[in-house]
Coordinates of C-alpha atoms and ligand atoms in Angstrom, one line a residue:
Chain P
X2 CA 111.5 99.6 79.4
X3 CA 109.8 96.0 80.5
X4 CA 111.7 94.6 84.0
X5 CA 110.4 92.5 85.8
X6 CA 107.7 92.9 88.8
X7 CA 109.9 93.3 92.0
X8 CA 107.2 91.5 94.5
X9 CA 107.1 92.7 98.0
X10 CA 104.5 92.9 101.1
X11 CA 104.7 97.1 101.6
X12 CA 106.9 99.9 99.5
X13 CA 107.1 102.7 101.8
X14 CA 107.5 106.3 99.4
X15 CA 110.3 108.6 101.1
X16 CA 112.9 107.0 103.6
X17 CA 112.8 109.8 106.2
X18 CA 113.1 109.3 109.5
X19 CA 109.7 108.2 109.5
X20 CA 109.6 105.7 106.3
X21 CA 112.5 104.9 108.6
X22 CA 111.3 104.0 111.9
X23 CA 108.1 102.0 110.2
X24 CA 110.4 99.4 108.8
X25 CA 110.8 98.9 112.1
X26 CA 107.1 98.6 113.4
X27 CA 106.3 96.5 110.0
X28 CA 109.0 94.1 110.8
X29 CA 108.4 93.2 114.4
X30 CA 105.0 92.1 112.4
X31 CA 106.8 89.9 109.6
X32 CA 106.5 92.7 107.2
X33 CA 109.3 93.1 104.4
X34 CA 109.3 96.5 102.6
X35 CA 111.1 98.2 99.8
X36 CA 111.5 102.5 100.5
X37 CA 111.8 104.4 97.4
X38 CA 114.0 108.1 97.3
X39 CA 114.7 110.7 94.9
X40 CA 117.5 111.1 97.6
X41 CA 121.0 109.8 97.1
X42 CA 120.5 108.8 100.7
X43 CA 118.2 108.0 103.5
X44 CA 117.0 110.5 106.3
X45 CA 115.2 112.8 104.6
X46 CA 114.6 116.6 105.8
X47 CA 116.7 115.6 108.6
X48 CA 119.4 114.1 106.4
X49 CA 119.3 116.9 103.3
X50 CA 118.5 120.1 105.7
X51 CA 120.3 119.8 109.3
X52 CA 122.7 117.1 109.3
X53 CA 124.7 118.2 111.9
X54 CA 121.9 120.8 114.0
X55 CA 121.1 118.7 116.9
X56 CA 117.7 118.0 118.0
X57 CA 116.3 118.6 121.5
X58 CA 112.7 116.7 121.3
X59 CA 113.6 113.3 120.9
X60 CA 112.4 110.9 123.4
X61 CA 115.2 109.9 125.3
X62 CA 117.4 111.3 123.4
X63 CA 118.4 114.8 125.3
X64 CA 120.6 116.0 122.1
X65 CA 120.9 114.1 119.0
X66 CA 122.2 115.3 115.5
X67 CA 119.9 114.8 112.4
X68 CA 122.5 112.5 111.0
X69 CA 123.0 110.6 114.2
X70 CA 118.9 110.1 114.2
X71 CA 119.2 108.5 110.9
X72 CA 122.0 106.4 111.5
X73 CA 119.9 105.3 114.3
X74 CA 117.4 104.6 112.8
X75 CA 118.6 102.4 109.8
X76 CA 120.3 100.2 112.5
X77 CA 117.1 99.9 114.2
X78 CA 116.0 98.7 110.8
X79 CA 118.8 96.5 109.9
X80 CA 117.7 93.1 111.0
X81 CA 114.1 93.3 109.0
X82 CA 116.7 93.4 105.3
X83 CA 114.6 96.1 103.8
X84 CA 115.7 97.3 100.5
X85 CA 116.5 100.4 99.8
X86 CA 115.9 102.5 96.4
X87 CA 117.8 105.5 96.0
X88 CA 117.5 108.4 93.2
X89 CA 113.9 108.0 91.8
X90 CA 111.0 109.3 92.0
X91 CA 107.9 107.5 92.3
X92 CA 105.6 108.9 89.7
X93 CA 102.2 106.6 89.6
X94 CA 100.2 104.3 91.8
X95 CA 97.9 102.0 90.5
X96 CA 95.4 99.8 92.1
X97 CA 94.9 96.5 90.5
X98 CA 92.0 93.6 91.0
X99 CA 92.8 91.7 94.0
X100 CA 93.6 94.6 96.1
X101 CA 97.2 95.0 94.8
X102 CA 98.9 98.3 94.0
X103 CA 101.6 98.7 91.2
X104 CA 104.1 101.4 92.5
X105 CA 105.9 102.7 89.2
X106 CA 109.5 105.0 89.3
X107 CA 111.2 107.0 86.7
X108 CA 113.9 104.7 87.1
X109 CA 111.5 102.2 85.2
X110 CA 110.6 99.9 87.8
X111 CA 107.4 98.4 88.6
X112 CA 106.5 97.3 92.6
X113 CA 103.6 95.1 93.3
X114 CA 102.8 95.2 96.7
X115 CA 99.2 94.5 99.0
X116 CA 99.7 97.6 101.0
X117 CA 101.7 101.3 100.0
X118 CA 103.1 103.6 102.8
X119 CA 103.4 107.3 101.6
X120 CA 106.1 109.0 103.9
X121 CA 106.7 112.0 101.8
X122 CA 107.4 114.3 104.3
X123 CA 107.5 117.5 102.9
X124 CA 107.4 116.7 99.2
X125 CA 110.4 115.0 97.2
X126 CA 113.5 117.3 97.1
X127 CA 114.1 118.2 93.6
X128 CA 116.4 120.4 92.2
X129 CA 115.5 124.3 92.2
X130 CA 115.4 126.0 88.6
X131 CA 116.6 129.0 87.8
X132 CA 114.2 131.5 87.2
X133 CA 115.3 132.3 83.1
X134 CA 112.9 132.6 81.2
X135 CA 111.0 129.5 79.2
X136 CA 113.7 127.6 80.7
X137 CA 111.1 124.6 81.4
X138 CA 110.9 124.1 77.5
X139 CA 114.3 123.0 77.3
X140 CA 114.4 120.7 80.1
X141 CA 115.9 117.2 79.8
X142 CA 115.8 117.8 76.5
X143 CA 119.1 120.5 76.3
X144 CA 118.7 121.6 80.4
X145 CA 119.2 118.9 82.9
X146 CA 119.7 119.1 86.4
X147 CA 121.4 116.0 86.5
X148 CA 123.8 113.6 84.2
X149 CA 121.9 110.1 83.6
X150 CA 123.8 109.2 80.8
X151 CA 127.6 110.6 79.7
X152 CA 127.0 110.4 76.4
X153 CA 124.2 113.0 76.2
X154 CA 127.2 115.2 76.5
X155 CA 129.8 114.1 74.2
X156 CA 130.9 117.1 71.6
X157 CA 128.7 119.3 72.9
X158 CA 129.1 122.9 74.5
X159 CA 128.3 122.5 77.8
X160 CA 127.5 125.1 80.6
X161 CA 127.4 124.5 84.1
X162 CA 126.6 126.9 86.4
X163 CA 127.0 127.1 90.3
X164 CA 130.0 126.7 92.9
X165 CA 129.1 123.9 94.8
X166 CA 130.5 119.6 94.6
X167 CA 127.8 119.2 92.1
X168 CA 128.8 122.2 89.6
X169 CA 132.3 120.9 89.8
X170 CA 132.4 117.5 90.2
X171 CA 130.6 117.1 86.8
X172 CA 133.2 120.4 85.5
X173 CA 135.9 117.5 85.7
X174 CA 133.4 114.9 84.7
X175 CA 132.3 116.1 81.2
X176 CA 135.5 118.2 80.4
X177 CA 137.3 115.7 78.5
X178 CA 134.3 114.5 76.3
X179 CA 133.3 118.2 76.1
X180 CA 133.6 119.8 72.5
X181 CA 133.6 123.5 74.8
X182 CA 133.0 123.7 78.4
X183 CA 132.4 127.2 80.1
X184 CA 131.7 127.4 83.7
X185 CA 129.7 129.9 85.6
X186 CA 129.3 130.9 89.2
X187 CA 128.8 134.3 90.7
X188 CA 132.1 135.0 92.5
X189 CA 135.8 133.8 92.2
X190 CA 135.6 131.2 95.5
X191 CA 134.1 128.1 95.6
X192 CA 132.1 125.8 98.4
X193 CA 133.0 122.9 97.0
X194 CA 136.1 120.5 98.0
X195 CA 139.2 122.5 97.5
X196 CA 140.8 119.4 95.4
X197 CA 138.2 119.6 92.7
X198 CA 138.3 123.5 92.9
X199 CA 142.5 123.1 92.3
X200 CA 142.0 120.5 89.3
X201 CA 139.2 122.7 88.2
X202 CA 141.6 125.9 87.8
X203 CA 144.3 123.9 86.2
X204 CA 142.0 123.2 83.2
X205 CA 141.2 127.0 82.9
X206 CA 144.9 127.6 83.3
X207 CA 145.5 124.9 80.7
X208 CA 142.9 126.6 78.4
X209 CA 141.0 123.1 78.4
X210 CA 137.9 124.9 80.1
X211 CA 136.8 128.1 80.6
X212 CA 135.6 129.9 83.9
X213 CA 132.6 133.3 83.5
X214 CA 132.1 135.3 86.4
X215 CA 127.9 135.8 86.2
X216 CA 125.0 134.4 86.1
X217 CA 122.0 132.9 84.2
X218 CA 120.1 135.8 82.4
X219 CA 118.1 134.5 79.2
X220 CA 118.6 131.4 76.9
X221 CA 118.1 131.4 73.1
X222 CA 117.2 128.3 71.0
X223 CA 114.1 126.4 69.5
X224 CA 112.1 123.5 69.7
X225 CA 113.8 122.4 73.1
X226 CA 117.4 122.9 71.9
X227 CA 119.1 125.7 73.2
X228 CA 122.0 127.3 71.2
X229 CA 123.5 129.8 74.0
X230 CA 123.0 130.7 77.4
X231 CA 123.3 134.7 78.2
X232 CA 125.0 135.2 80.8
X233 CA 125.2 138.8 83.4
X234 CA 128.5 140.0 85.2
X235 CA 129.5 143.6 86.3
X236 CA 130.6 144.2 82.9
X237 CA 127.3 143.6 81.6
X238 CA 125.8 140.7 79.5
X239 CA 127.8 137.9 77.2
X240 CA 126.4 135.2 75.3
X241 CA 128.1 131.7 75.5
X242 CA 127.5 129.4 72.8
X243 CA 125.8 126.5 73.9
X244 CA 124.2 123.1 73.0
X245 CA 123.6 121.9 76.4
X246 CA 122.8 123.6 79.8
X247 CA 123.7 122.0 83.8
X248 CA 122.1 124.4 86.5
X249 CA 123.2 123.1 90.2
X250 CA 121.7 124.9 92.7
X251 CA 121.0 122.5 95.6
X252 CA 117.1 120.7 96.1
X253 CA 113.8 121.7 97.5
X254 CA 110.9 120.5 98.6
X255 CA 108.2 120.1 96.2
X256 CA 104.8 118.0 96.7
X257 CA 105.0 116.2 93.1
X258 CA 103.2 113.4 91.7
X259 CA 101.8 113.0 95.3
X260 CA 99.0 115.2 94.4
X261 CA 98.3 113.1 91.6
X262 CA 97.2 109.4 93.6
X263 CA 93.4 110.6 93.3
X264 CA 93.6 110.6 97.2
X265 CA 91.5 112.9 99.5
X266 CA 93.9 116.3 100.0
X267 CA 93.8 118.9 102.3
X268 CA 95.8 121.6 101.9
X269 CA 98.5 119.2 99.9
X270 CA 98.7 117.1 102.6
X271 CA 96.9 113.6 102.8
X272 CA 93.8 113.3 104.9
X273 CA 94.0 110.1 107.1
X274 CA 92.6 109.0 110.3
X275 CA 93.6 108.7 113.6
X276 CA 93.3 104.9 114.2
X277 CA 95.2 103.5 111.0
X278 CA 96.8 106.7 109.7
X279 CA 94.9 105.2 106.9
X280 CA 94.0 107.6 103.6
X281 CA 90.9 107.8 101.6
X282 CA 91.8 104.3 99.2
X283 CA 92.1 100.8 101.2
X284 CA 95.5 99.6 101.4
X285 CA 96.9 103.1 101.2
X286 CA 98.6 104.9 104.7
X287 CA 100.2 108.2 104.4
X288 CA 102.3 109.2 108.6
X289 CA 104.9 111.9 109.0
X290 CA 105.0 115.2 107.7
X291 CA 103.1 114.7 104.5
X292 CA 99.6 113.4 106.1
X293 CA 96.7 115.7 108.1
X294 CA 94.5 115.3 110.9
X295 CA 93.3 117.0 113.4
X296 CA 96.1 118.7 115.6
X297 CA 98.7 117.1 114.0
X298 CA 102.0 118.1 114.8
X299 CA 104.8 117.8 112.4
X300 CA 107.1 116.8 114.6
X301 CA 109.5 113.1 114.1
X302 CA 108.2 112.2 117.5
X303 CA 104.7 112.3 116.0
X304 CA 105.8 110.4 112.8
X305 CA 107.1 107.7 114.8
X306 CA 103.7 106.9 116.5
X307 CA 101.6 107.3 113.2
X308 CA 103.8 104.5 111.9
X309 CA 103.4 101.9 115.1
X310 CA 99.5 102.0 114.7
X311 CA 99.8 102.3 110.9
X312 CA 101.7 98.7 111.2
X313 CA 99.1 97.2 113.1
X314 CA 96.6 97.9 111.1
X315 CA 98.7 97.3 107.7
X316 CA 99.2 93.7 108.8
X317 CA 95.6 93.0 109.1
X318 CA 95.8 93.8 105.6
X319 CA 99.1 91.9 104.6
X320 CA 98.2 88.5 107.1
X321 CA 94.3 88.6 107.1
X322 CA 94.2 85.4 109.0
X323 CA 96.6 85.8 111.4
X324 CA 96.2 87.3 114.8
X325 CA 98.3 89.9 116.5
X326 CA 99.1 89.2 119.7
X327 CA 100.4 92.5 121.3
X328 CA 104.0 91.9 123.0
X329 CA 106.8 93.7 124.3
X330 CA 109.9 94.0 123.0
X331 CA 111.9 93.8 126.0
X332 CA 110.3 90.5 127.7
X333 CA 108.9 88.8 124.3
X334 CA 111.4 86.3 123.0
X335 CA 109.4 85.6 119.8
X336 CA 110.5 89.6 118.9
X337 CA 113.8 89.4 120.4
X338 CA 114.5 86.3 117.6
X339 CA 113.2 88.8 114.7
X340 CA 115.4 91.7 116.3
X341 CA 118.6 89.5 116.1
X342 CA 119.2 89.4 119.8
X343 CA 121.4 86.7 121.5
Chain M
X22 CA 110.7 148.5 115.9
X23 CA 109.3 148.1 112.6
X24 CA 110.7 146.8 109.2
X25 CA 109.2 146.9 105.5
X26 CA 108.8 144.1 103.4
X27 CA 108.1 144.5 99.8
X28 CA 106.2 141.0 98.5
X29 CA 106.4 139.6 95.2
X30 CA 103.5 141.9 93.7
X31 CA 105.5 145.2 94.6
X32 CA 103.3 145.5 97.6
X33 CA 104.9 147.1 100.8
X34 CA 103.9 145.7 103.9
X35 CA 105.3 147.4 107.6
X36 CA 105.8 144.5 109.9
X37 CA 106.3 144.7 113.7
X38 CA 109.4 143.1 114.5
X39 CA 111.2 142.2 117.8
X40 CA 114.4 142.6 118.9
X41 CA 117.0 139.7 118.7
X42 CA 114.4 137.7 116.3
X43 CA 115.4 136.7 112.2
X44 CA 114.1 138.5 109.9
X45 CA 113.1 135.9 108.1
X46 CA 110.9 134.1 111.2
X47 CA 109.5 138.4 111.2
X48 CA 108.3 137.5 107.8
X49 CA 106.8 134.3 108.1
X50 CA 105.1 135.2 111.4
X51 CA 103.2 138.0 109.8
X52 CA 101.8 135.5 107.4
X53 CA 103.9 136.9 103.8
X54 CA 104.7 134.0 102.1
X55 CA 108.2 132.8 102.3
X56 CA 109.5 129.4 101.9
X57 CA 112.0 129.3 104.4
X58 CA 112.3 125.8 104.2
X59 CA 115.3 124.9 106.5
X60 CA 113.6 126.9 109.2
X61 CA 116.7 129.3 109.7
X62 CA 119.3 126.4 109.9
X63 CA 121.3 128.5 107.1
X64 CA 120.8 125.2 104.8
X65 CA 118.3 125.8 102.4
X66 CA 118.9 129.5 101.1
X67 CA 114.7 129.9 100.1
X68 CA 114.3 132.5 102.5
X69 CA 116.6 135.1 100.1
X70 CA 115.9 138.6 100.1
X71 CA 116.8 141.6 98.3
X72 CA 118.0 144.3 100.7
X73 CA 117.5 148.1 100.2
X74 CA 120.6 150.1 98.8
X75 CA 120.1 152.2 101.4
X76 CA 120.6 149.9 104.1
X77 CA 123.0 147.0 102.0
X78 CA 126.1 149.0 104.5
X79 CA 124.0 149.1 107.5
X80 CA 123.8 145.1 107.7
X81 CA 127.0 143.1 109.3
X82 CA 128.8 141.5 106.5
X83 CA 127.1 137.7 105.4
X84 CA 129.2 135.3 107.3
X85 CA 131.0 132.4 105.1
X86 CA 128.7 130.2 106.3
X87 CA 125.6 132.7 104.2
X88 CA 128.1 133.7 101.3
X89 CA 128.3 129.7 100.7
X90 CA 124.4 129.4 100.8
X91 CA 123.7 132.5 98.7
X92 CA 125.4 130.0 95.7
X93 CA 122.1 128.6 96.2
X94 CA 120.6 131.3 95.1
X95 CA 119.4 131.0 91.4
X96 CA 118.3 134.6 91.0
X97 CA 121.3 136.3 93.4
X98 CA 122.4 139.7 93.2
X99 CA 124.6 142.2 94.5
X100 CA 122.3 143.3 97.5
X101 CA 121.3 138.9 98.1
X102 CA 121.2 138.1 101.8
X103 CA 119.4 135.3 103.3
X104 CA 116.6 137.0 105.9
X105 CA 117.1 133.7 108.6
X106 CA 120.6 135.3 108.8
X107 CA 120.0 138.7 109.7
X108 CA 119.0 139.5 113.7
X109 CA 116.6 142.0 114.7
X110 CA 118.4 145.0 117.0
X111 CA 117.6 148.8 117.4
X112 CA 120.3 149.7 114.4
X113 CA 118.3 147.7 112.1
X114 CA 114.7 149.6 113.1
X115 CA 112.8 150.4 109.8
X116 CA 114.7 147.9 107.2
X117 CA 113.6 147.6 104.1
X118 CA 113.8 144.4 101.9
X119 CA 112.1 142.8 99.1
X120 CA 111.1 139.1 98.7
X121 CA 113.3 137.4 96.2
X122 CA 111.2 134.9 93.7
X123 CA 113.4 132.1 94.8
X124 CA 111.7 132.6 98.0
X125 CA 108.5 131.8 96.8
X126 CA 106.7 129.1 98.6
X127 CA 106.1 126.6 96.1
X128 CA 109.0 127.8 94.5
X129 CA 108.8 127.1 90.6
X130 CA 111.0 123.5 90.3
X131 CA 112.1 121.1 88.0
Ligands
LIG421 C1 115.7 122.8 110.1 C2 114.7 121.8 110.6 C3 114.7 121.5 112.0 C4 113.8 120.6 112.5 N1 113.8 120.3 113.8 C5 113.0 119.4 114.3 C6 113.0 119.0 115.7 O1 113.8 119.6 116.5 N2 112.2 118.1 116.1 C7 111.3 117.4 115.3 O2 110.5 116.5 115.7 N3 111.2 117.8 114.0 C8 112.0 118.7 113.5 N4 112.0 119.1 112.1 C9 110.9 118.4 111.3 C10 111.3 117.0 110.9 O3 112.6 117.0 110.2 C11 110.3 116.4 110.1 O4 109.1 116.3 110.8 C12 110.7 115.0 109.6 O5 111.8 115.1 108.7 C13 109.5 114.4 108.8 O6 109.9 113.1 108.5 P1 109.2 112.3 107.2 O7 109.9 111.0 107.2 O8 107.8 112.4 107.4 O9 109.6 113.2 106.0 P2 110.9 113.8 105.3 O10 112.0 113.9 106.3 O11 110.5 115.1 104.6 O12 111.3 112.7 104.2 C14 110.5 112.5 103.1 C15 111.3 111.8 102.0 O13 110.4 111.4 101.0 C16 111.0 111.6 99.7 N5 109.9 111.7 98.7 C17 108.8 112.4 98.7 N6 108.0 112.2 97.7 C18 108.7 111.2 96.9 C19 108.4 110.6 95.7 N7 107.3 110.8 95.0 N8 109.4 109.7 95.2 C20 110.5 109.4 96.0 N9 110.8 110.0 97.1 C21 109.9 110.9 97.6 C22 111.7 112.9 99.9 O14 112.8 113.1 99.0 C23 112.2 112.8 101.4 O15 113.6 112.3 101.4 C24 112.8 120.0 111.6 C25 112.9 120.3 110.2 C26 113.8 121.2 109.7 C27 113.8 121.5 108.3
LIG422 S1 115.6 129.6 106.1 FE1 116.9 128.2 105.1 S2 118.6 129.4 104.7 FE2 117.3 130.7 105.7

């Protein structure tokens, strides 16, 4: 896939609260970013894991909901226009001559950028696989965790497994270009939206679909192509005829390519300073959860320091010849202008 | 009060554990490994045991909230409960459970 270079001055990896909040110190210095997530949606940990569990340590804030936090914080972000990526994965990170890095997704696009801000948090969530084995062979190849393209699934016999929006959202999806569809969850009630759960039981009714009680217990095929999934219930084990597999069940953190940047690690976190929050390659800052020091603290409140002194330090970097005068928010009305005020 | 914890290599470990506290924070503080990644909030269902027969009736019932999670679970079975959901009183002194592989710290992912 060849698309063209998307040119910016920083791409910040993971839009957690704290890839969040430094849109916000990069701007108040000129700074336009793009932010990159495997998430459907920004906010991170706080966004995917506690949505609606309040949080007490905010400064300022005596009680705040992770969802409110985010929402927060992309208004706080609004008037620097950053883009916003959503659904890949950055996979590589390559320094060029002249200082530049190339930021590359699965998604197929390339970034070009002077300086890269790695707010990976905990990892990128990915989707958890069931522990079958050899399952990995068949992955995105007969197994997928998630539908790219429709027409991977035409006239095949598809099995989806779990109970949740995602097991039946794409149950009413793929059923009428399905040549079977069978699916399983482990009990007879469902978590996800009673609507689809109703349509969902009209296609069984209809004989359209069909609906196993079980789960996951081995999978037989060859050379990535499964040809049935064996499934296990109270009444013992069945075998479902099948040509393509959909597990769902929900996302986890995992490290990922991370690991792979040829940066100094400790631990699987990102060694940086103190000063810059800067890691072991020029150009290259890692703040929030995903980066170690000293007594770090994984805390937001923490991430959202990291990133003011990360900005200062980035536009040196980005605006060599300019020089930062240190202002105020609240009396400066050069910043005020940037932040939209009237 | 005590409760035993088989890990993932069949080990059994007896872990001092305190009244009113998860099981799942009992496990983690000893240092076994357990993912636990939601940190209790009942959102993340990777801190999934398997609970002795023995003591499956002993438990209260999983709340909706913890049967909805445990769909989660990849590897669930009959005797599944998430440990962040179960509390620490005298009733439940000498528990047994074992740690599921889905609870596995860097849980095997796509
Ligand atoms: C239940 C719970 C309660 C908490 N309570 C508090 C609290 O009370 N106070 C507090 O201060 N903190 C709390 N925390 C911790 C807090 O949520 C984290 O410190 C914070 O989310 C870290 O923010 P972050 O932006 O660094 O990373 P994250 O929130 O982890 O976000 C990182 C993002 O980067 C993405 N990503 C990673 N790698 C890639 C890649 N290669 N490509 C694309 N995207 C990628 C991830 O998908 C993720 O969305 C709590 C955490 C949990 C789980
Ligand atoms: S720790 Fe996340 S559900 Fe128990």
């Amino acid at each position: 896939m060849s698309e063209q270079e998307i040119v910016t001055d920083v791409v910040i990896i993971g839009a957690g609260p704290v890839g969040l909040f430094a849109v916000f110190e990069l701007g108040l210095l000129d700074i336009k970013c793009h932010l990159i997530d495997i998430l459907d949606k920004p906010g991170g940990q706080c966004a995917e894991l506690y949505p609606e569990k309040p949080i007490y340590d905010i400064p300022a804030f005596p009680e705040i909901s992770g969802q409110e936090l985010t929402d927060n914080l992309l208004k706080q972000a609004e008037p620097f226009g950053p883009t916003y990526h959503y659904n890949r994965m950055v996979n590589e990170l390559e320094k060029q001559d002249k200082g530049d890095y190339l930021v590359k997704t699965d998604a197929g696009e390339t970034f070009r950028c002077k300086v890269v801000v790695i707010a990976a948090g905990g990892g990128s969530f990915q989707p958890k696989r069931p522990p079958v084995p050899n399952i990995e062979d068949y992955e995105n190849t007969s197994v997928f965790y998630a539908v790219r393209k429709m027409d991977d699934f035409r006239d095949h016999d598809i099995v989806i497994v779990g109970g949740g929006d995602s097991a039946l959202d794409w149950t009413l999806n793929l059923a009428p270009l399905a040549k079977s569809l069978t699916l399983v969850h482990r009990r007879d009630s469902f978590r996800a939206h009673t609507d689809s759960v109703n349509k969902m039981r009209a296609l069984v009714e209809e004989g359209k679909i069909n609906f196993e009680l079980g789960q996951i217990a081995s999978l037989e095929g060859e050379n990535g192509q499964i040809s049935a999934v064996n499934i296990k219930n109270a009444d013992g084990e069945k075998s479902l005829p099948a040509t393509r597999l959909m597990p769902f069940f929900g996302l986890t953190m995992k490290l990922g390519p991370v690991a792979n940047w040829g940066l100094n690690l400790h631990e699987n976190l990102i060694e940086v300073d103190t000063e810059k929050f800067a890691t072991s390659e020029e150009g290259i800052f890692a703040i929030g959860d995903i980066n170690y020091y000293p007594g770090k603290l994984k805390l937001i409140l923490s991430g959202f320091h990291e990133a003011a002194l990360m900005a200062q330090a980035a536009k040196k970097i980005i605006h060599p010849d300019e020089k930062v005068v240190f202002q105020y928010t609240t009396s400066s009305t050069k910043l005020q202008k940037k932040l939209g005020v009237k | 009060m005590h409760i035993y914890v088989t890990d993932h290599n069949g080990k059994e470990h007896e872990l001092e554990a305190l009244e009113g506290w998860r099981v799942m924070e009992v496990i983690r503080d000893w240092g076994l490994p357990i993912k636990a990644e939601c940190g209790g909030a009942c959102a993340c269902a990777t801190c999934h045991v398997f609970v002795d027969p023995d003591w499956q009736d002993k438990l209260h019932a999983a709340s909706d909230e913890e049967e909805d999670m445990l769909d989660m679970v990849p590897d669930v079975e009959d005797n599944s409960r998430l440990s962040c959901q179960i509390l620490m009183s005298e009733e439940l002194d000498g528990l047994k459970v074992s740690l599921a592989p889905s609870a596995k710290p860097d849980a095997e992912v796509a």
